[in-house]
Amino acid sequence: MSLKNKLATTLLSSAVGFAGIFGATAAHSADQTYVTIGTGGQTGVYYVVGQSICRLVNRQTDDHGIKCTAPSTGGSVANINAVRQGQQDMGMAQSDWQFHALNGSKHDTFKSQGKFEDLRALFAVHNEPFTVVARADSGIESFDDLPGKRVNLTNPGSGTRGTMEVIMEEKGWTNETFKLAAELKSAEQAQALCDNKIDAMIYAVGHPSGAIKEATTSCDAKVIPVTGEVIEKLIAENDFYAPASIPGGMYKGSDSDVATFGNAATMVTSAKVDADTVYQVVKAVFDNFDRFKRLHPAFANLDPKQMIANGLSAPLHEGAVRYYKEQGWM
Ligand code: GLU
């Protein structure tokens, strides 16, 4: 499928009106709608996506009355659950966890809540190769060298953690497989790696990412391949996974391309979120698409038609459909 092809190639707030100054009523601010987009750690790419989208939305607050914020969060699974509970309007989520949330499968928190039938997709963004970085002195050369080492599995609630657990289950690994199974947040792990508190960090993330740059420039560390039978099986059995590679030369210590697998980063919301609001958010992104693409190198190759067709399991939100139809994209 096309997502696989796509993955294989790897990869202010708004001005306040002057109404108050002129003694007019505060009707303008009373009409404001607030939109929250859940992201991830501050050294990831979700945070850049969310901040970028909000910046574009907030340029037009005077016209549509929407104010957008994109706080740092625990990642994909936390975002989907916050959208489900109405605590966030939108959120970034890995394509695997979008699928499993919709179907009430795989992840304990999704299984216990059952199918999230109101889950809606907006679009896919960049690809997220599953990335392992190990200290050069750790003796780790491949993914299968991780047992017996100090590995950061990342915080519960991150999509990375969920995907790591999927691989661990396939391999028959548990937390006891590792000398240390740490639960540091994505933004904390580069420092822990370079302080020699862990041997390896993991991150399902777009590239280049601040966290991987931090790790590979602060100490001797390299990107480790994630390949083998289990990975091939995951790719073969699941449309939301595909082969991926991390380009050589992008990070210090990793001169050649490194093979791994990955998912797509997507943005999701709930059917309960107002269609006009969703329409305006989507419009802000695609009306200003050249500007958006310039905000991060991982966005450089994005194509709107692919973004609304690939990597999405949940139905598109009706507010997004309205905009895409207007554009003739569907
Ligand atoms: N895919 C990661 C997660 O859900 C987050 C990546 C990012 O923050 O850019 O855990």
Short mmCIF file of C-alpha atoms and ligand atoms in Angstrom, two decimals:
data_model
loop_
_atom_site.label_atom_id
_atom_site.label_comp_id
_atom_site.label_asym_id
_atom_site.label_seq_id
_atom_site.Cartn_x
_atom_site.Cartn_y
_atom_site.Cartn_z
CA MET A 1 0.00 0.00 0.00
CA SER A 2 1.06 3.55 -0.48
CA LEU A 3 1.85 4.21 3.17
CA LYS A 4 4.44 1.47 2.94
CA ASN A 5 6.03 3.11 -0.11
CA LYS A 6 5.92 6.43 1.59
CA LEU A 7 7.55 5.06 4.72
CA ALA A 8 10.12 3.04 2.85
CA THR A 9 11.60 6.21 1.43
CA THR A 10 11.71 7.58 4.99
CA LEU A 11 11.65 9.34 5.58
CA LEU A 12 1.22 33.46 19.95
CA SER A 13 -0.79 34.07 20.90
CA SER A 14 -3.20 36.08 18.75
CA ALA A 15 -3.64 39.80 18.87
CA VAL A 16 -6.40 40.90 21.20
CA GLY A 17 -8.99 43.06 19.48
CA PHE A 18 -9.22 46.74 20.35
CA ALA A 19 -12.91 46.53 21.19
CA GLY A 20 -12.18 46.95 24.90
CA ILE A 21 -10.21 50.13 24.35
CA PHE A 22 -13.14 51.70 22.58
CA GLY A 23 -15.53 50.76 25.33
CA ALA A 24 -17.31 48.10 23.30
CA THR A 25 -18.59 45.04 25.10
CA ALA A 26 -16.44 41.99 25.57
CA ALA A 27 -18.61 40.11 23.09
CA HIS A 28 -15.59 39.27 20.97
CA SER A 29 -13.78 37.33 23.68
CA ALA A 30 -17.01 35.73 24.92
CA ASP A 31 -17.37 34.22 21.46
CA GLN A 32 -13.94 32.68 21.51
CA THR A 33 -13.56 28.95 21.10
CA TYR A 34 -10.53 27.27 22.60
CA VAL A 35 -8.91 24.33 20.89
CA THR A 36 -6.29 22.15 22.53
CA ILE A 37 -3.99 19.86 20.55
CA GLY A 38 -2.16 17.19 22.57
CA THR A 39 1.43 16.69 21.38
CA GLY A 40 4.37 14.85 22.97
CA GLY A 41 7.69 15.68 24.59
CA GLN A 42 9.28 19.04 23.82
CA THR A 43 12.25 17.46 22.01
CA GLY A 44 10.00 15.42 19.69
CA VAL A 45 8.27 16.37 16.45
CA TYR A 46 4.63 16.20 17.66
CA TYR A 47 5.32 19.28 19.73
CA VAL A 48 6.53 21.11 16.60
CA VAL A 49 3.46 19.95 14.65
CA GLY A 50 1.06 21.13 17.35
CA GLN A 51 2.82 24.44 17.90
CA SER A 52 3.00 25.05 14.15
CA ILE A 53 -0.69 24.34 13.61
CA CYS A 54 -1.68 26.58 16.51
CA ARG A 55 0.47 29.40 15.20
CA LEU A 56 -1.37 29.20 11.86
CA VAL A 57 -4.80 28.98 13.53
CA ASN A 58 -4.06 31.90 15.86
CA ARG A 59 -3.08 34.19 12.99
CA GLN A 60 -6.78 34.21 12.10
CA THR A 61 -8.34 34.37 15.58
CA ASP A 62 -9.91 37.73 14.80
CA ASP A 63 -11.79 36.15 11.92
CA HIS A 64 -12.92 32.82 13.32
CA GLY A 65 -12.65 33.35 17.09
CA ILE A 66 -10.62 30.17 17.67
CA LYS A 67 -7.64 30.18 20.01
CA CYS A 68 -5.37 27.19 19.81
CA THR A 69 -2.90 25.78 22.33
CA ALA A 70 -0.66 22.73 21.96
CA PRO A 71 0.77 21.63 25.32
CA SER A 72 3.45 19.00 25.76
CA THR A 73 1.93 15.62 26.77
CA GLY A 74 2.86 11.99 27.39
CA GLY A 75 2.36 11.06 23.70
CA SER A 76 -0.02 9.10 21.45
CA VAL A 77 -1.96 6.91 23.86
CA ALA A 78 -2.33 9.71 26.41
CA ASN A 79 -3.55 12.03 23.63
CA ILE A 80 -6.17 9.58 22.33
CA ASN A 81 -7.46 8.98 25.85
CA ALA A 82 -7.59 12.72 26.57
CA VAL A 83 -9.57 13.28 23.35
CA ARG A 84 -11.92 10.48 24.34
CA GLN A 85 -12.47 12.02 27.75
CA GLY A 86 -13.04 15.49 26.27
CA GLN A 87 -9.95 16.91 27.99
CA GLN A 88 -8.29 17.71 24.64
CA ASP A 89 -10.03 18.49 21.37
CA MET A 90 -7.38 17.04 19.12
CA GLY A 91 -4.17 15.11 19.48
CA MET A 92 -1.23 13.64 17.67
CA ALA A 93 -1.18 9.85 17.52
CA GLN A 94 0.82 7.08 15.89
CA SER A 95 -1.08 5.23 13.16
CA ASP A 96 -0.82 1.93 15.09
CA TRP A 97 -2.49 3.44 18.16
CA GLN A 98 -5.11 5.21 16.08
CA PHE A 99 -6.06 1.78 14.72
CA HIS A 100 -6.05 0.05 18.09
CA ALA A 101 -8.02 2.82 19.84
CA LEU A 102 -10.72 2.59 17.18
CA ASN A 103 -10.88 -1.17 17.57
CA GLY A 104 -10.39 -1.39 21.33
CA SER A 105 -7.39 -3.66 20.79
CA LYS A 106 -3.80 -4.35 21.83
CA HIS A 107 -3.24 -1.68 24.49
CA ASP A 108 -4.59 -2.32 27.99
CA THR A 109 -6.19 1.12 28.26
CA PHE A 110 -7.94 0.66 24.89
CA LYS A 111 -9.05 -2.89 25.63
CA SER A 112 -10.56 -1.86 28.95
CA GLN A 113 -12.51 1.04 27.40
CA GLY A 114 -13.68 -0.86 24.32
CA LYS A 115 -13.93 0.52 20.80
CA PHE A 116 -13.55 4.30 20.52
CA GLU A 117 -16.24 4.67 17.88
CA ASP A 118 -16.21 8.46 17.98
CA LEU A 119 -12.52 8.59 17.08
CA ARG A 120 -12.01 10.69 13.94
CA ALA A 121 -8.94 11.29 11.78
CA LEU A 122 -7.86 14.65 10.37
CA PHE A 123 -4.71 13.83 8.39
CA ALA A 124 -1.38 12.03 8.56
CA VAL A 125 1.82 14.00 8.83
CA HIS A 126 5.40 12.67 8.77
CA ASN A 127 6.70 9.11 9.14
CA GLU A 128 8.04 7.90 12.47
CA PRO A 129 10.82 5.34 12.20
CA PHE A 130 11.12 3.31 15.42
CA THR A 131 14.49 4.59 16.61
CA VAL A 132 16.94 2.99 19.03
CA VAL A 133 20.03 4.92 20.12
CA ALA A 134 22.71 3.16 22.18
CA ARG A 135 25.85 4.34 23.90
CA ALA A 136 28.91 3.48 21.82
CA ASP A 137 30.44 1.70 24.85
CA SER A 138 27.32 -0.40 25.56
CA GLY A 139 28.16 -3.27 23.18
CA ILE A 140 24.73 -2.89 21.57
CA GLU A 141 24.94 -3.36 17.79
CA SER A 142 21.47 -4.69 17.02
CA PHE A 143 18.01 -4.72 18.59
CA ASP A 144 18.57 -8.26 19.87
CA ASP A 145 21.49 -7.02 21.98
CA LEU A 146 19.07 -5.11 24.25
CA PRO A 147 18.33 -7.99 26.70
CA GLY A 148 20.49 -7.66 29.82
CA LYS A 149 21.04 -3.94 29.19
CA ARG A 150 19.66 -0.78 30.80
CA VAL A 151 16.93 0.31 28.42
CA ASN A 152 14.52 3.23 28.66
CA LEU A 153 11.10 1.92 27.60
CA THR A 154 9.67 5.48 27.95
CA ASN A 155 6.63 6.58 29.92
CA PRO A 156 3.34 4.65 29.92
CA GLY A 157 1.01 6.68 27.67
CA SER A 158 3.58 7.21 24.95
CA GLY A 159 3.03 5.53 21.62
CA THR A 160 6.69 4.56 21.66
CA ARG A 161 6.18 2.56 24.85
CA GLY A 162 3.14 0.86 23.38
CA THR A 163 4.96 -0.13 20.21
CA MET A 164 7.96 -1.34 22.21
CA GLU A 165 5.61 -3.54 24.23
CA VAL A 166 4.16 -4.95 20.99
CA ILE A 167 7.68 -5.96 19.88
CA MET A 168 8.53 -7.30 23.35
CA GLU A 169 5.40 -9.44 23.38
CA GLU A 170 6.29 -10.94 19.99
CA LYS A 171 9.80 -11.67 21.19
CA GLY A 172 8.67 -13.07 24.53
CA TRP A 173 10.53 -10.33 26.41
CA THR A 174 9.32 -8.78 29.69
CA ASN A 175 10.71 -5.95 31.80
CA GLU A 176 12.84 -8.58 33.54
CA THR A 177 14.59 -9.23 30.22
CA PHE A 178 16.50 -6.00 30.78
CA LYS A 179 19.01 -5.16 33.50
CA LEU A 180 16.98 -1.98 33.92
CA ALA A 181 13.58 -1.19 32.37
CA ALA A 182 13.41 2.58 32.85
CA GLU A 183 10.28 4.71 32.32
CA LEU A 184 11.74 8.14 31.65
CA LYS A 185 9.82 10.53 29.40
CA SER A 186 11.10 11.01 25.85
CA ALA A 187 12.57 14.41 26.67
CA GLU A 188 14.57 13.03 29.61
CA GLN A 189 16.23 10.09 27.93
CA ALA A 190 19.07 11.73 25.97
CA GLN A 191 20.53 13.16 29.14
CA ALA A 192 20.11 9.84 30.98
CA LEU A 193 21.94 8.11 28.12
CA CYS A 194 24.82 10.56 28.21
CA ASP A 195 24.96 10.49 32.02
CA ASN A 196 25.45 6.70 31.66
CA LYS A 197 22.23 5.92 33.55
CA ILE A 198 20.88 3.88 30.62
CA ASP A 199 22.54 2.01 27.72
CA ALA A 200 19.81 2.60 25.14
CA MET A 201 16.89 4.91 24.46
CA ILE A 202 13.97 4.32 22.10
CA TYR A 203 11.74 6.78 20.26
CA ALA A 204 9.12 6.40 17.53
CA VAL A 205 9.72 9.86 16.12
CA GLY A 206 10.12 11.92 12.95
CA HIS A 207 13.61 12.88 11.84
CA PRO A 208 15.56 14.91 12.50
CA SER A 209 14.39 15.06 16.12
CA GLY A 210 15.79 17.19 18.91
CA ALA A 211 16.00 14.23 21.29
CA ILE A 212 18.14 12.11 18.94
CA LYS A 213 20.31 15.12 18.08
CA GLU A 214 20.82 15.80 21.78
CA ALA A 215 21.88 12.20 22.46
CA THR A 216 24.24 11.88 19.50
CA THR A 217 25.95 15.23 19.99
CA SER A 218 26.28 15.15 23.80
CA CYS A 219 28.08 11.78 23.98
CA ASP A 220 29.28 8.87 21.83
CA ALA A 221 26.07 7.18 20.73
CA LYS A 222 24.70 5.62 17.57
CA VAL A 223 21.45 4.64 15.91
CA ILE A 224 20.84 0.86 16.06
CA PRO A 225 18.95 -1.15 13.38
CA VAL A 226 15.58 -2.68 14.27
CA THR A 227 15.21 -5.62 11.89
CA GLY A 228 14.62 -9.37 11.86
CA GLU A 229 11.78 -11.87 11.67
CA VAL A 230 9.55 -10.34 14.32
CA ILE A 231 9.73 -6.92 12.68
CA GLU A 232 9.04 -8.41 9.24
CA LYS A 233 6.02 -10.20 10.69
CA LEU A 234 4.68 -6.99 12.26
CA ILE A 235 5.04 -5.20 8.91
CA ALA A 236 3.43 -8.05 6.97
CA GLU A 237 0.46 -8.34 9.33
CA ASN A 238 -0.29 -4.66 9.91
CA ASP A 239 -0.99 -2.00 7.31
CA PHE A 240 0.02 0.72 9.75
CA TYR A 241 3.63 -0.52 9.91
CA ALA A 242 6.12 -0.32 7.06
CA PRO A 243 9.87 -0.61 6.51
CA ALA A 244 11.65 2.65 7.26
CA SER A 245 15.16 3.95 7.39
CA ILE A 246 16.97 6.69 9.23
CA PRO A 247 19.17 8.55 6.75
CA GLY A 248 22.93 8.24 7.17
CA GLY A 249 24.68 11.46 8.03
CA MET A 250 21.67 12.95 9.77
CA TYR A 251 23.11 12.20 13.19
CA LYS A 252 26.71 12.17 14.41
CA GLY A 253 27.98 8.58 14.82
CA SER A 254 25.58 7.15 12.19
CA ASP A 255 27.05 7.72 8.72
CA SER A 256 25.07 5.03 6.87
CA ASP A 257 21.31 4.57 6.56
CA VAL A 258 19.91 2.50 9.43
CA ALA A 259 17.07 0.08 8.69
CA THR A 260 14.07 -0.09 10.98
CA PHE A 261 10.28 -0.05 10.70
CA GLY A 262 7.83 2.68 11.41
CA ASN A 263 4.35 4.15 11.52
CA ALA A 264 2.81 7.40 10.35
CA ALA A 265 2.21 10.33 12.69
CA THR A 266 -1.45 11.34 12.49
CA MET A 267 -3.77 13.90 13.97
CA VAL A 268 -7.02 12.75 15.51
CA THR A 269 -10.10 14.20 17.16
CA SER A 270 -13.55 13.10 18.29
CA ALA A 271 -16.88 13.17 16.43
CA LYS A 272 -18.06 15.27 19.41
CA VAL A 273 -15.81 18.18 18.45
CA ASP A 274 -17.67 20.90 16.55
CA ALA A 275 -17.39 20.63 12.74
CA ASP A 276 -16.84 24.38 12.18
CA THR A 277 -13.90 24.33 14.58
CA VAL A 278 -12.35 21.29 12.91
CA TYR A 279 -12.91 22.91 9.51
CA GLN A 280 -11.02 26.05 10.58
CA VAL A 281 -8.07 24.10 12.01
CA VAL A 282 -7.71 21.99 8.88
CA LYS A 283 -8.12 25.09 6.70
CA ALA A 284 -5.39 26.91 8.64
CA VAL A 285 -2.96 24.08 7.88
CA PHE A 286 -3.75 23.57 4.20
CA ASP A 287 -4.41 27.20 3.22
CA ASN A 288 -0.90 27.93 4.53
CA PHE A 289 0.67 24.68 3.47
CA ASP A 290 3.96 26.06 2.13
CA ARG A 291 4.48 27.93 5.34
CA PHE A 292 3.60 24.81 7.36
CA LYS A 293 6.07 22.65 5.41
CA ARG A 294 8.89 25.04 6.14
CA LEU A 295 8.41 24.69 9.88
CA HIS A 296 10.22 21.34 10.17
CA PRO A 297 12.46 19.32 7.81
CA ALA A 298 10.29 16.23 8.45
CA PHE A 299 7.38 18.03 6.72
CA ALA A 300 9.32 18.83 3.53
CA ASN A 301 7.90 16.01 1.39
CA LEU A 302 4.31 16.15 2.59
CA ASP A 303 1.59 16.04 -0.02
CA PRO A 304 -1.98 16.96 1.02
CA LYS A 305 -3.68 14.22 -1.01
CA GLN A 306 -1.48 11.54 0.55
CA MET A 307 -1.92 13.05 4.00
CA ILE A 308 -5.67 12.48 3.90
CA ALA A 309 -5.47 8.98 2.40
CA ASN A 310 -2.58 7.15 4.06
CA GLY A 311 -2.11 5.90 7.60
CA LEU A 312 -5.64 6.67 8.75
CA SER A 313 -7.92 3.99 10.22
CA ALA A 314 -10.64 6.15 11.76
CA PRO A 315 -13.14 7.93 9.49
CA LEU A 316 -12.30 11.54 8.63
CA HIS A 317 -14.08 14.14 10.77
CA GLU A 318 -16.99 15.80 8.92
CA GLY A 319 -15.44 19.26 9.37
CA ALA A 320 -12.25 18.03 7.67
CA VAL A 321 -14.25 16.33 4.90
CA ARG A 322 -15.99 19.64 4.17
CA TYR A 323 -12.64 21.36 3.56
CA TYR A 324 -11.12 18.47 1.56
CA LYS A 325 -14.19 18.34 -0.69
CA GLU A 326 -14.00 22.09 -1.26
CA GLN A 327 -10.41 21.57 -2.40
CA GLY A 328 -11.44 18.74 -4.74
CA TRP A 329 -9.24 16.27 -2.87
CA MET A 330 -12.10 13.82 -2.35
N1 GLU B 1 5.41 8.87 18.54
C1 GLU B 1 5.77 9.33 19.85
C2 GLU B 1 4.77 8.82 20.86
O1 GLU B 1 3.59 8.83 20.66
C3 GLU B 1 5.88 10.83 19.96
C4 GLU B 1 6.78 11.43 18.95
C5 GLU B 1 6.94 12.93 19.04
O2 GLU B 1 6.67 13.49 20.09
O3 GLU B 1 7.31 13.51 18.03
O4 GLU B 1 5.21 8.40 21.88
#
